[in-house]
Amino acid sequence: MSKHDSKTTENVHTEFKEHMTYGEYLNLDQLLSAQNRLSKHHDEMLFIIIHQVSELWMKLTLHELRAAIDTIREGDIQEALKMLSRVSKIQTQIIHAWDVLSTLTPAEYVQFRDDLGQASGFQSYQYRMVEFALGYKTPHVLKIYEKDPELHKELRSAYEAPGIYDAAIEKLDEAGFEINKDLINRDFTTIYQSDSSVETAWQEVYKDVDKYWDLYQLGEKLVDIEDWFQQWRFRHMKTVERIIGHKSGTGGSSGVSYLKKVLDHRFFPELWDIRTSL
């Protein structure tokens, strides 16, 4: 070892009999032993890790979205903006994961697809919770999780809770805009439908940015999140088409056809419509 190497490592901690290590802090033994292949095929490891990494990113997305919803409702939009910016950055990471998965060819995937049984990304409960937080409420998905009462209860709670756009509409109402009162106390288990009073309010916000700076920034953060989410959906759809074509999904969904259909949904419709009317 050179003198230079010795100097750069002389203060490095090497005694950990009574101290926590990096691996212990991150529970790496548990994390890195969770890749249990059902087949002997080499490429199944890629398939498992991509989905596990995506689930970790979704966990952080939910952590940020839930905090942002609470923070907006409490009146601190600026603090929520940082959380929403982080969500957008997370979304870019999940999108790029599809680039890695797309290296899996149809001939490789077919070697272990049958081993998955009926397990499918369609059953990702965290993905459903992200959809719920963004206001896309689909009751049929709750049945999938009835086998786990605690998880089903958590999903039901998320299903019935207001989403990020409901929190934003509350702020428009509190800012003095004439928002349809039926929206403030609406049934949050229903998918939000565009409302002219909300569109008018957002138009005023975008026409007087200086006066409504916080609301304007919030509107743009929401557009960022929807934009990235739809790009994620599109990359998902194209990756599935590339690997299995138009076969049905392992979970029984129609596969590419289903993924194309959900691309048409808009989470925050008025924020898109005002771009035409401004």
C-alpha atoms as a printed R data frame, in Angstrom:
    type eleno elety resid chain resno       x       y       z
1   ATOM     1    CA   MET     A     1   0.000   0.000   0.000
2   ATOM     2    CA   SER     A     2   1.371   3.426  -0.950
3   ATOM     3    CA   LYS     A     3   1.697   6.274   1.554
4   ATOM     4    CA   HIS     A     4  -1.144   8.038  -0.255
5   ATOM     5    CA   ASP     A     5  -3.445   5.016   0.155
6   ATOM     6    CA   SER     A     6  -2.477   4.743   3.805
7   ATOM     7    CA   LYS     A     7  -3.393   8.361   4.492
8   ATOM     8    CA   THR     A     8  -6.778   8.106   2.772
9   ATOM     9    CA   THR     A     9  -7.779   5.034   4.770
10  ATOM    10    CA   GLU     A    10  -6.188   5.710   8.147
11  ATOM    11    CA   ASN     A    11  -9.444   7.027   9.679
12  ATOM    12    CA   VAL     A    12 -11.727   4.404   8.153
13  ATOM    13    CA   HIS     A    13 -13.691   2.465  10.798
14  ATOM    14    CA   THR     A    14 -13.046  -1.275  10.646
15  ATOM    15    CA   GLU     A    15 -14.160  -2.445  14.084
16  ATOM    16    CA   PHE     A    16 -17.904  -3.144  14.136
17  ATOM    17    CA   LYS     A    17 -18.388  -5.744  16.859
18  ATOM    18    CA   GLU     A    18 -20.386  -3.231  18.877
19  ATOM    19    CA   HIS     A    19 -21.479  -0.857  16.115
20  ATOM    20    CA   MET     A    20 -24.022  -0.974  13.297
21  ATOM    21    CA   THR     A    21 -22.711  -1.580   9.788
22  ATOM    22    CA   TYR     A    22 -24.003  -0.256   6.489
23  ATOM    23    CA   GLY     A    23 -25.418  -3.683   5.618
24  ATOM    24    CA   GLU     A    24 -27.207  -3.956   8.942
25  ATOM    25    CA   TYR     A    25 -28.735  -0.498   8.608
26  ATOM    26    CA   LEU     A    26 -30.150  -1.388   5.192
27  ATOM    27    CA   ASN     A    27 -31.067  -4.983   6.111
28  ATOM    28    CA   LEU     A    28 -29.048  -6.147   3.112
29  ATOM    29    CA   ASP     A    29 -29.092  -9.785   4.186
30  ATOM    30    CA   GLN     A    30 -32.881  -9.770   3.914
31  ATOM    31    CA   LEU     A    31 -33.011  -7.534   0.854
32  ATOM    32    CA   LEU     A    32 -30.456  -9.412  -1.224
33  ATOM    33    CA   SER     A    33 -31.842 -12.829  -0.344
34  ATOM    34    CA   ALA     A    34 -35.338 -11.965  -1.611
35  ATOM    35    CA   GLN     A    35 -34.629 -12.854  -5.248
36  ATOM    36    CA   ASN     A    36 -36.008 -16.382  -5.315
37  ATOM    37    CA   ARG     A    37 -36.203 -17.726  -8.833
38  ATOM    38    CA   LEU     A    38 -38.917 -20.266  -9.613
39  ATOM    39    CA   SER     A    39 -37.019 -21.539 -12.636
40  ATOM    40    CA   LYS     A    40 -33.380 -22.171 -13.442
41  ATOM    41    CA   HIS     A    41 -33.456 -19.713 -16.304
42  ATOM    42    CA   HIS     A    42 -30.774 -17.024 -16.141
43  ATOM    43    CA   ASP     A    43 -33.052 -14.136 -17.159
44  ATOM    44    CA   GLU     A    44 -35.613 -14.632 -14.406
45  ATOM    45    CA   MET     A    45 -33.233 -12.785 -12.059
46  ATOM    46    CA   LEU     A    46 -33.602  -9.673 -14.224
47  ATOM    47    CA   PHE     A    47 -37.386 -10.004 -14.166
48  ATOM    48    CA   ILE     A    48 -37.527 -10.277 -10.368
49  ATOM    49    CA   ILE     A    49 -35.092  -7.445  -9.610
50  ATOM    50    CA   ILE     A    50 -36.723  -4.970 -11.999
51  ATOM    51    CA   HIS     A    51 -40.085  -5.494 -10.329
52  ATOM    52    CA   GLN     A    52 -38.658  -5.379  -6.810
53  ATOM    53    CA   VAL     A    53 -36.799  -2.136  -7.539
54  ATOM    54    CA   SER     A    54 -39.964  -0.635  -9.006
55  ATOM    55    CA   GLU     A    55 -41.882  -1.595  -5.852
56  ATOM    56    CA   LEU     A    56 -39.259   0.159  -3.715
57  ATOM    57    CA   TRP     A    57 -39.572   3.310  -5.814
58  ATOM    58    CA   MET     A    58 -43.365   3.092  -5.512
59  ATOM    59    CA   LYS     A    59 -43.023   2.839  -1.736
60  ATOM    60    CA   LEU     A    60 -41.131   6.131  -1.742
61  ATOM    61    CA   THR     A    61 -43.650   7.641  -4.182
62  ATOM    62    CA   LEU     A    62 -46.488   6.796  -1.794
63  ATOM    63    CA   HIS     A    63 -44.501   8.166   1.154
64  ATOM    64    CA   GLU     A    64 -44.112  11.490  -0.669
65  ATOM    65    CA   LEU     A    65 -47.625  11.664  -2.148
66  ATOM    66    CA   ARG     A    66 -49.357  10.967   1.145
67  ATOM    67    CA   ALA     A    67 -47.261  13.578   2.920
68  ATOM    68    CA   ALA     A    68 -47.917  16.068   0.118
69  ATOM    69    CA   ILE     A    69 -51.688  15.537   0.356
70  ATOM    70    CA   ASP     A    70 -51.630  16.116   4.120
71  ATOM    71    CA   THR     A    71 -49.334  19.125   3.793
72  ATOM    72    CA   ILE     A    72 -51.476  20.770   1.100
73  ATOM    73    CA   ARG     A    73 -54.623  20.270   3.161
74  ATOM    74    CA   GLU     A    74 -52.845  21.820   6.149
75  ATOM    75    CA   GLY     A    75 -52.044  24.885   4.026
76  ATOM    76    CA   ASP     A    76 -48.310  24.579   3.336
77  ATOM    77    CA   ILE     A    77 -48.170  24.311  -0.437
78  ATOM    78    CA   GLN     A    78 -44.480  25.228  -0.689
79  ATOM    79    CA   GLU     A    79 -43.420  22.295   1.479
80  ATOM    80    CA   ALA     A    80 -45.596  19.972  -0.609
81  ATOM    81    CA   LEU     A    81 -43.965  21.194  -3.824
82  ATOM    82    CA   LYS     A    82 -40.612  19.716  -2.746
83  ATOM    83    CA   MET     A    83 -42.296  16.363  -2.144
84  ATOM    84    CA   LEU     A    84 -44.009  16.454  -5.539
85  ATOM    85    CA   SER     A    85 -40.730  17.369  -7.254
86  ATOM    86    CA   ARG     A    86 -39.208  14.277  -5.676
87  ATOM    87    CA   VAL     A    87 -42.097  12.156  -6.970
88  ATOM    88    CA   SER     A    88 -41.370  13.357 -10.516
89  ATOM    89    CA   LYS     A    89 -37.705  12.387 -10.188
90  ATOM    90    CA   ILE     A    90 -38.684   8.973  -8.844
91  ATOM    91    CA   GLN     A    91 -40.948   8.517 -11.843
92  ATOM    92    CA   THR     A    92 -38.023   9.024 -14.226
93  ATOM    93    CA   GLN     A    93 -36.205   6.174 -12.480
94  ATOM    94    CA   ILE     A    94 -39.164   3.808 -12.814
95  ATOM    95    CA   ILE     A    95 -39.534   4.716 -16.494
96  ATOM    96    CA   HIS     A    96 -35.882   3.877 -17.171
97  ATOM    97    CA   ALA     A    97 -36.399   0.490 -15.533
98  ATOM    98    CA   TRP     A    98 -38.416  -0.498 -18.606
99  ATOM    99    CA   ASP     A    99 -35.298   0.111 -20.726
100 ATOM   100    CA   VAL     A   100 -33.516  -2.585 -18.748
101 ATOM   101    CA   LEU     A   101 -36.452  -5.010 -18.826
102 ATOM   102    CA   SER     A   102 -36.793  -4.557 -22.587
103 ATOM   103    CA   THR     A   103 -33.487  -6.425 -22.953
104 ATOM   104    CA   LEU     A   104 -35.544  -9.535 -22.112
105 ATOM   105    CA   THR     A   105 -36.499 -11.161 -25.402
106 ATOM   106    CA   PRO     A   106 -39.708 -13.139 -26.074
107 ATOM   107    CA   ALA     A   107 -37.683 -16.340 -26.433
108 ATOM   108    CA   GLU     A   108 -36.106 -15.759 -23.008
109 ATOM   109    CA   TYR     A   109 -39.309 -14.806 -21.182
110 ATOM   110    CA   VAL     A   110 -41.230 -17.822 -22.440
111 ATOM   111    CA   GLN     A   111 -38.672 -20.048 -20.669
112 ATOM   112    CA   PHE     A   112 -40.037 -19.088 -17.230
113 ATOM   113    CA   ARG     A   113 -43.393 -17.328 -17.838
114 ATOM   114    CA   ASP     A   114 -45.471 -20.400 -16.939
115 ATOM   115    CA   ASP     A   115 -43.681 -20.610 -13.582
116 ATOM   116    CA   LEU     A   116 -45.293 -17.298 -12.588
117 ATOM   117    CA   GLY     A   117 -48.726 -18.924 -12.476
118 ATOM   118    CA   GLN     A   118 -51.354 -16.186 -12.046
119 ATOM   119    CA   ALA     A   119 -48.955 -13.739 -10.398
120 ATOM   120    CA   SER     A   120 -48.879 -10.457 -12.304
121 ATOM   121    CA   GLY     A   121 -47.870  -6.826 -11.976
122 ATOM   122    CA   PHE     A   122 -51.599  -6.156 -12.348
123 ATOM   123    CA   GLN     A   123 -51.817  -7.251  -8.700
124 ATOM   124    CA   SER     A   124 -49.293  -4.699  -7.398
125 ATOM   125    CA   TYR     A   125 -51.108  -3.159  -4.432
126 ATOM   126    CA   GLN     A   126 -48.644  -0.273  -4.207
127 ATOM   127    CA   TYR     A   127 -49.349   0.631  -7.820
128 ATOM   128    CA   ARG     A   128 -53.074   0.679  -6.996
129 ATOM   129    CA   MET     A   129 -52.386   2.936  -4.024
130 ATOM   130    CA   VAL     A   130 -50.471   5.332  -6.279
131 ATOM   131    CA   GLU     A   131 -53.466   5.371  -8.627
132 ATOM   132    CA   PHE     A   132 -55.767   5.994  -5.655
133 ATOM   133    CA   ALA     A   133 -53.581   8.890  -4.478
134 ATOM   134    CA   LEU     A   134 -53.805  10.377  -7.975
135 ATOM   135    CA   GLY     A   135 -57.603   9.985  -7.947
136 ATOM   136    CA   TYR     A   136 -58.057   6.927 -10.170
137 ATOM   137    CA   LYS     A   137 -60.376   4.710  -8.099
138 ATOM   138    CA   THR     A   138 -61.297   1.288  -9.501
139 ATOM   139    CA   PRO     A   139 -63.320  -0.852  -7.032
140 ATOM   140    CA   HIS     A   140 -62.802  -4.206  -8.756
141 ATOM   141    CA   VAL     A   141 -59.100  -4.273  -7.827
142 ATOM   142    CA   LEU     A   142 -59.906  -4.460  -4.094
143 ATOM   143    CA   LYS     A   143 -61.158  -8.043  -4.469
144 ATOM   144    CA   ILE     A   144 -57.682  -9.197  -5.420
145 ATOM   145    CA   TYR     A   145 -56.438  -8.493  -1.897
146 ATOM   146    CA   GLU     A   146 -59.231 -10.048   0.174
147 ATOM   147    CA   LYS     A   147 -56.956 -12.957   1.137
148 ATOM   148    CA   ASP     A   148 -54.967 -10.527   3.321
149 ATOM   149    CA   PRO     A   149 -57.405  -8.710   5.692
150 ATOM   150    CA   GLU     A   150 -54.850  -6.175   6.936
151 ATOM   151    CA   LEU     A   151 -53.719  -5.257   3.434
152 ATOM   152    CA   HIS     A   152 -57.315  -5.129   2.226
153 ATOM   153    CA   LYS     A   153 -58.143  -2.732   5.078
154 ATOM   154    CA   GLU     A   154 -55.204  -0.492   4.141
155 ATOM   155    CA   LEU     A   155 -56.254  -0.469   0.490
156 ATOM   156    CA   ARG     A   156 -59.864   0.269   1.410
157 ATOM   157    CA   SER     A   157 -58.711   3.239   3.482
158 ATOM   158    CA   ALA     A   158 -56.631   4.570   0.569
159 ATOM   159    CA   TYR     A   159 -59.552   3.956  -1.782
160 ATOM   160    CA   GLU     A   160 -61.890   6.076   0.350
161 ATOM   161    CA   ALA     A   161 -59.408   8.891   1.048
162 ATOM   162    CA   PRO     A   162 -59.143  12.147  -0.925
163 ATOM   163    CA   GLY     A   163 -56.440  12.211  -3.591
164 ATOM   164    CA   ILE     A   164 -53.866  14.865  -4.420
165 ATOM   165    CA   TYR     A   165 -56.234  16.646  -6.832
166 ATOM   166    CA   ASP     A   166 -58.989  16.762  -4.210
167 ATOM   167    CA   ALA     A   167 -56.509  18.536  -1.921
168 ATOM   168    CA   ALA     A   168 -55.650  20.991  -4.721
169 ATOM   169    CA   ILE     A   169 -59.334  21.742  -5.373
170 ATOM   170    CA   GLU     A   170 -59.806  22.441  -1.654
171 ATOM   171    CA   LYS     A   171 -57.054  25.060  -1.915
172 ATOM   172    CA   LEU     A   172 -58.754  26.666  -4.925
173 ATOM   173    CA   ASP     A   173 -61.933  26.881  -2.883
174 ATOM   174    CA   GLU     A   174 -60.118  28.377   0.110
175 ATOM   175    CA   ALA     A   175 -58.449  30.924  -2.182
176 ATOM   176    CA   GLY     A   176 -61.900  32.369  -2.894
177 ATOM   177    CA   PHE     A   177 -62.733  30.788  -6.227
178 ATOM   178    CA   GLU     A   178 -66.345  29.715  -6.741
179 ATOM   179    CA   ILE     A   179 -65.834  25.974  -6.724
180 ATOM   180    CA   ASN     A   180 -68.796  23.635  -7.089
181 ATOM   181    CA   LYS     A   181 -69.516  22.725  -3.441
182 ATOM   182    CA   ASP     A   182 -70.455  19.185  -4.432
183 ATOM   183    CA   LEU     A   183 -66.768  18.624  -5.194
184 ATOM   184    CA   ILE     A   184 -65.547  19.578  -1.733
185 ATOM   185    CA   ASN     A   185 -67.548  16.875   0.051
186 ATOM   186    CA   ARG     A   186 -67.817  14.434  -2.825
187 ATOM   187    CA   ASP     A   187 -67.602  10.658  -2.659
188 ATOM   188    CA   PHE     A   188 -63.847  10.130  -3.002
189 ATOM   189    CA   THR     A   189 -64.339   6.513  -4.117
190 ATOM   190    CA   THR     A   190 -65.527   7.764  -7.515
191 ATOM   191    CA   ILE     A   191 -63.217   8.790 -10.327
192 ATOM   192    CA   TYR     A   192 -63.039  12.564 -10.602
193 ATOM   193    CA   GLN     A   193 -64.862  14.108 -13.555
194 ATOM   194    CA   SER     A   194 -63.985  17.472 -15.089
195 ATOM   195    CA   ASP     A   195 -65.909  20.431 -13.656
196 ATOM   196    CA   SER     A   196 -66.329  23.881 -15.219
197 ATOM   197    CA   SER     A   197 -65.881  25.686 -11.885
198 ATOM   198    CA   VAL     A   198 -62.462  24.076 -11.410
199 ATOM   199    CA   GLU     A   199 -61.442  24.901 -14.971
200 ATOM   200    CA   THR     A   200 -62.441  28.544 -14.482
201 ATOM   201    CA   ALA     A   201 -60.440  28.701 -11.254
202 ATOM   202    CA   TRP     A   202 -57.296  27.283 -12.858
203 ATOM   203    CA   GLN     A   203 -57.681  29.724 -15.766
204 ATOM   204    CA   GLU     A   204 -57.623  32.624 -13.310
205 ATOM   205    CA   VAL     A   205 -54.590  31.173 -11.558
206 ATOM   206    CA   TYR     A   206 -52.676  30.893 -14.820
207 ATOM   207    CA   LYS     A   207 -53.735  34.381 -15.950
208 ATOM   208    CA   ASP     A   208 -52.442  35.986 -12.754
209 ATOM   209    CA   VAL     A   209 -49.412  33.925 -11.829
210 ATOM   210    CA   ASP     A   210 -47.943  36.523  -9.439
211 ATOM   211    CA   LYS     A   211 -51.115  36.705  -7.368
212 ATOM   212    CA   TYR     A   212 -51.601  32.940  -7.194
213 ATOM   213    CA   TRP     A   213 -47.970  31.854  -7.311
214 ATOM   214    CA   ASP     A   214 -48.334  28.892  -4.908
215 ATOM   215    CA   LEU     A   215 -51.382  27.531  -6.712
216 ATOM   216    CA   TYR     A   216 -49.705  28.042 -10.091
217 ATOM   217    CA   GLN     A   217 -46.655  26.073  -8.969
218 ATOM   218    CA   LEU     A   218 -48.914  23.354  -7.579
219 ATOM   219    CA   GLY     A   219 -50.749  23.101 -10.885
220 ATOM   220    CA   GLU     A   220 -47.487  22.701 -12.786
221 ATOM   221    CA   LYS     A   221 -46.194  20.047 -10.369
222 ATOM   222    CA   LEU     A   222 -49.399  18.071 -10.880
223 ATOM   223    CA   VAL     A   223 -48.979  18.299 -14.653
224 ATOM   224    CA   ASP     A   224 -45.399  17.030 -14.267
225 ATOM   225    CA   ILE     A   225 -46.574  14.026 -12.268
226 ATOM   226    CA   GLU     A   226 -49.355  13.124 -14.695
227 ATOM   227    CA   ASP     A   227 -47.036  13.574 -17.668
228 ATOM   228    CA   TRP     A   228 -44.419  11.247 -16.183
229 ATOM   229    CA   PHE     A   229 -47.045   8.744 -15.034
230 ATOM   230    CA   GLN     A   230 -48.485   8.487 -18.530
231 ATOM   231    CA   GLN     A   231 -45.007   8.090 -19.964
232 ATOM   232    CA   TRP     A   232 -44.464   5.236 -17.485
233 ATOM   233    CA   ARG     A   233 -47.741   3.652 -18.637
234 ATOM   234    CA   PHE     A   234 -46.711   4.019 -22.269
235 ATOM   235    CA   ARG     A   235 -43.282   2.443 -21.698
236 ATOM   236    CA   HIS     A   236 -44.996  -0.356 -19.758
237 ATOM   237    CA   MET     A   237 -47.364  -0.993 -22.625
238 ATOM   238    CA   LYS     A   238 -44.612  -0.983 -25.285
239 ATOM   239    CA   THR     A   239 -42.340  -3.241 -23.195
240 ATOM   240    CA   VAL     A   240 -45.161  -5.751 -22.704
241 ATOM   241    CA   GLU     A   241 -45.969  -5.631 -26.424
242 ATOM   242    CA   ARG     A   242 -42.302  -6.127 -27.251
243 ATOM   243    CA   ILE     A   243 -41.981  -9.195 -25.001
244 ATOM   244    CA   ILE     A   244 -45.356 -10.987 -25.218
245 ATOM   245    CA   GLY     A   245 -47.159  -9.248 -28.079
246 ATOM   246    CA   HIS     A   246 -50.932  -9.305 -27.593
247 ATOM   247    CA   LYS     A   247 -51.136 -12.350 -25.326
248 ATOM   248    CA   SER     A   248 -53.226 -12.071 -22.155
249 ATOM   249    CA   GLY     A   249 -51.330 -11.149 -18.992
250 ATOM   250    CA   THR     A   250 -50.455 -13.830 -16.441
251 ATOM   251    CA   GLY     A   251 -53.020 -12.261 -14.084
252 ATOM   252    CA   GLY     A   252 -55.814 -12.614 -16.640
253 ATOM   253    CA   SER     A   253 -55.863  -9.044 -17.943
254 ATOM   254    CA   SER     A   254 -56.044  -8.399 -21.671
255 ATOM   255    CA   GLY     A   255 -52.419  -7.287 -21.605
256 ATOM   256    CA   VAL     A   256 -51.524  -4.652 -24.170
257 ATOM   257    CA   SER     A   257 -55.184  -3.847 -24.882
258 ATOM   258    CA   TYR     A   258 -55.789  -3.016 -21.214
259 ATOM   259    CA   LEU     A   259 -52.612  -0.950 -20.981
260 ATOM   260    CA   LYS     A   260 -53.595   1.056 -24.066
261 ATOM   261    CA   LYS     A   261 -57.039   1.743 -22.616
262 ATOM   262    CA   VAL     A   262 -55.747   3.272 -19.370
263 ATOM   263    CA   LEU     A   263 -53.525   5.631 -21.352
264 ATOM   264    CA   ASP     A   264 -56.682   7.579 -22.245
265 ATOM   265    CA   HIS     A   265 -57.441   8.437 -18.611
266 ATOM   266    CA   ARG     A   266 -56.639  11.963 -17.405
267 ATOM   267    CA   PHE     A   267 -56.048  12.529 -13.697
268 ATOM   268    CA   PHE     A   268 -56.185  16.336 -13.692
269 ATOM   269    CA   PRO     A   269 -58.268  17.193 -16.776
270 ATOM   270    CA   GLU     A   270 -58.754  20.947 -16.251
271 ATOM   271    CA   LEU     A   271 -55.007  21.532 -15.993
272 ATOM   272    CA   TRP     A   272 -54.686  20.146 -19.515
273 ATOM   273    CA   ASP     A   273 -57.804  21.806 -20.928
274 ATOM   274    CA   ILE     A   274 -56.765  25.334 -19.918
275 ATOM   275    CA   ARG     A   275 -53.714  25.078 -22.149
276 ATOM   276    CA   THR     A   276 -56.051  25.281 -25.089
277 ATOM   277    CA   SER     A   277 -58.308  27.981 -23.675
278 ATOM   278    CA   LEU     A   278 -55.649  30.345 -22.285
